[in-house]
């Protein structure tokens, strides 16, 4: 349980959902974890949970849409712990139903891009000098399966997350020779304590019918992949976009319907 021992990690958007799962697993693996987000009470509760389990963590306020907030987060983390090894860009505005092209306003588009790609870009930009100073490190961007293909809605969200995919590759290429790795994890349907009551059963059934395994995803599934990407085990792994979705996007889109017909082909 010491795969991240001695490392300092920032996990943005870690006051709920997937971010909490990543932060807790990182701490269990020995990292000093900075919990950040806009909800101080929830963030402190995550810190308390980690400390009670024997880990080390602290809370820092962060608004992913405010550049001063991002700058302060990175700067204060290095001042507190002396370095930065890992940056997980998880904070985002999950506007899964933002709309069709003709329904979106520029304000809606800009709002989603501000958090989902602009904030990720700026966090990387702010972290790079410290990672270089540290002799390298790992950047992990949390993308989305929404960027895997076109959809009936969530246009701006999908486009922003597709931008995260390419930002990952560009960062990996430009800074790999300085021992800075950058990868992206695309979660599938992840059921969390916060969203479980809001995911209708019909949606769960559609997903489960198309997932290759026998369950939905949970935050720990994403966290376990992130541990590998954050650890020295993945030093030859960079510039990759990894989809952790139970195999949902590994087959043609008609599989679910053919399964219902008990047919293998048309």
PDB file of C-alpha atoms in Angstrom, residues 3 137-141 168-169 171-173 175-177 179-186 224-244:
ATOM      1  CA  UNK A   3       2.841   2.868  -4.316  1.00  0.00           C
ATOM      2  CA  UNK A 137       5.777  14.187 -12.228  1.00  0.00           C
ATOM      3  CA  UNK A 138       2.431  12.910 -13.436  1.00  0.00           C
ATOM      4  CA  UNK A 139      -0.574  14.858 -14.743  1.00  0.00           C
ATOM      5  CA  UNK A 140      -3.830  12.935 -14.946  1.00  0.00           C
ATOM      6  CA  UNK A 141      -6.802  14.505 -16.687  1.00  0.00           C
ATOM      7  CA  UNK A 168      -3.409  15.464 -22.787  1.00  0.00           C
ATOM      8  CA  UNK A 169      -1.502  14.391 -25.891  1.00  0.00           C
ATOM      9  CA  UNK A 171       1.181  18.125 -22.872  1.00  0.00           C
ATOM     10  CA  UNK A 172       2.697  14.646 -22.938  1.00  0.00           C
ATOM     11  CA  UNK A 173       4.572  15.387 -26.159  1.00  0.00           C
ATOM     12  CA  UNK A 175       7.139  17.892 -21.651  1.00  0.00           C
ATOM     13  CA  UNK A 176       7.920  14.181 -21.767  1.00  0.00           C
ATOM     14  CA  UNK A 177      11.662  14.784 -22.113  1.00  0.00           C
ATOM     15  CA  UNK A 179      10.048  13.506 -17.103  1.00  0.00           C
ATOM     16  CA  UNK A 180       6.538  14.950 -16.969  1.00  0.00           C
ATOM     17  CA  UNK A 181       3.928  12.422 -18.022  1.00  0.00           C
ATOM     18  CA  UNK A 182       0.342  13.268 -18.933  1.00  0.00           C
ATOM     19  CA  UNK A 183      -2.516  10.821 -19.422  1.00  0.00           C
ATOM     20  CA  UNK A 184      -6.305  10.992 -19.526  1.00  0.00           C
ATOM     21  CA  UNK A 185      -8.868   8.660 -17.950  1.00  0.00           C
ATOM     22  CA  UNK A 186     -12.355   8.539 -19.467  1.00  0.00           C
ATOM     23  CA  UNK A 224      -7.235   2.417  -9.212  1.00  0.00           C
ATOM     24  CA  UNK A 225      -6.320   3.413 -12.759  1.00  0.00           C
ATOM     25  CA  UNK A 226      -5.179   6.811 -11.502  1.00  0.00           C
ATOM     26  CA  UNK A 227      -2.906   5.188  -8.904  1.00  0.00           C
ATOM     27  CA  UNK A 228      -1.091   3.339 -11.680  1.00  0.00           C
ATOM     28  CA  UNK A 229      -0.755   6.516 -13.752  1.00  0.00           C
ATOM     29  CA  UNK A 230       0.471   8.490 -10.738  1.00  0.00           C
ATOM     30  CA  UNK A 231       2.997   5.884  -9.624  1.00  0.00           C
ATOM     31  CA  UNK A 232       6.491   5.153 -10.920  1.00  0.00           C
ATOM     32  CA  UNK A 233       5.096   1.926 -12.377  1.00  0.00           C
ATOM     33  CA  UNK A 234       3.806   3.896 -15.375  1.00  0.00           C
ATOM     34  CA  UNK A 235       6.998   5.790 -16.210  1.00  0.00           C
ATOM     35  CA  UNK A 236       6.859   4.444 -19.809  1.00  0.00           C
ATOM     36  CA  UNK A 237       3.150   5.279 -20.181  1.00  0.00           C
ATOM     37  CA  UNK A 238       2.247   8.756 -21.387  1.00  0.00           C
ATOM     38  CA  UNK A 239       0.089  10.594 -23.906  1.00  0.00           C
ATOM     39  CA  UNK A 240      -2.662   8.004 -23.591  1.00  0.00           C
ATOM     40  CA  UNK A 241      -6.439   8.327 -23.299  1.00  0.00           C
ATOM     41  CA  UNK A 242      -7.694   5.322 -21.321  1.00  0.00           C
ATOM     42  CA  UNK A 243     -11.401   4.513 -21.212  1.00  0.00           C
ATOM     43  CA  UNK A 244     -12.484   2.811 -17.971  1.00  0.00           C
TER      44      UNK A 244
END
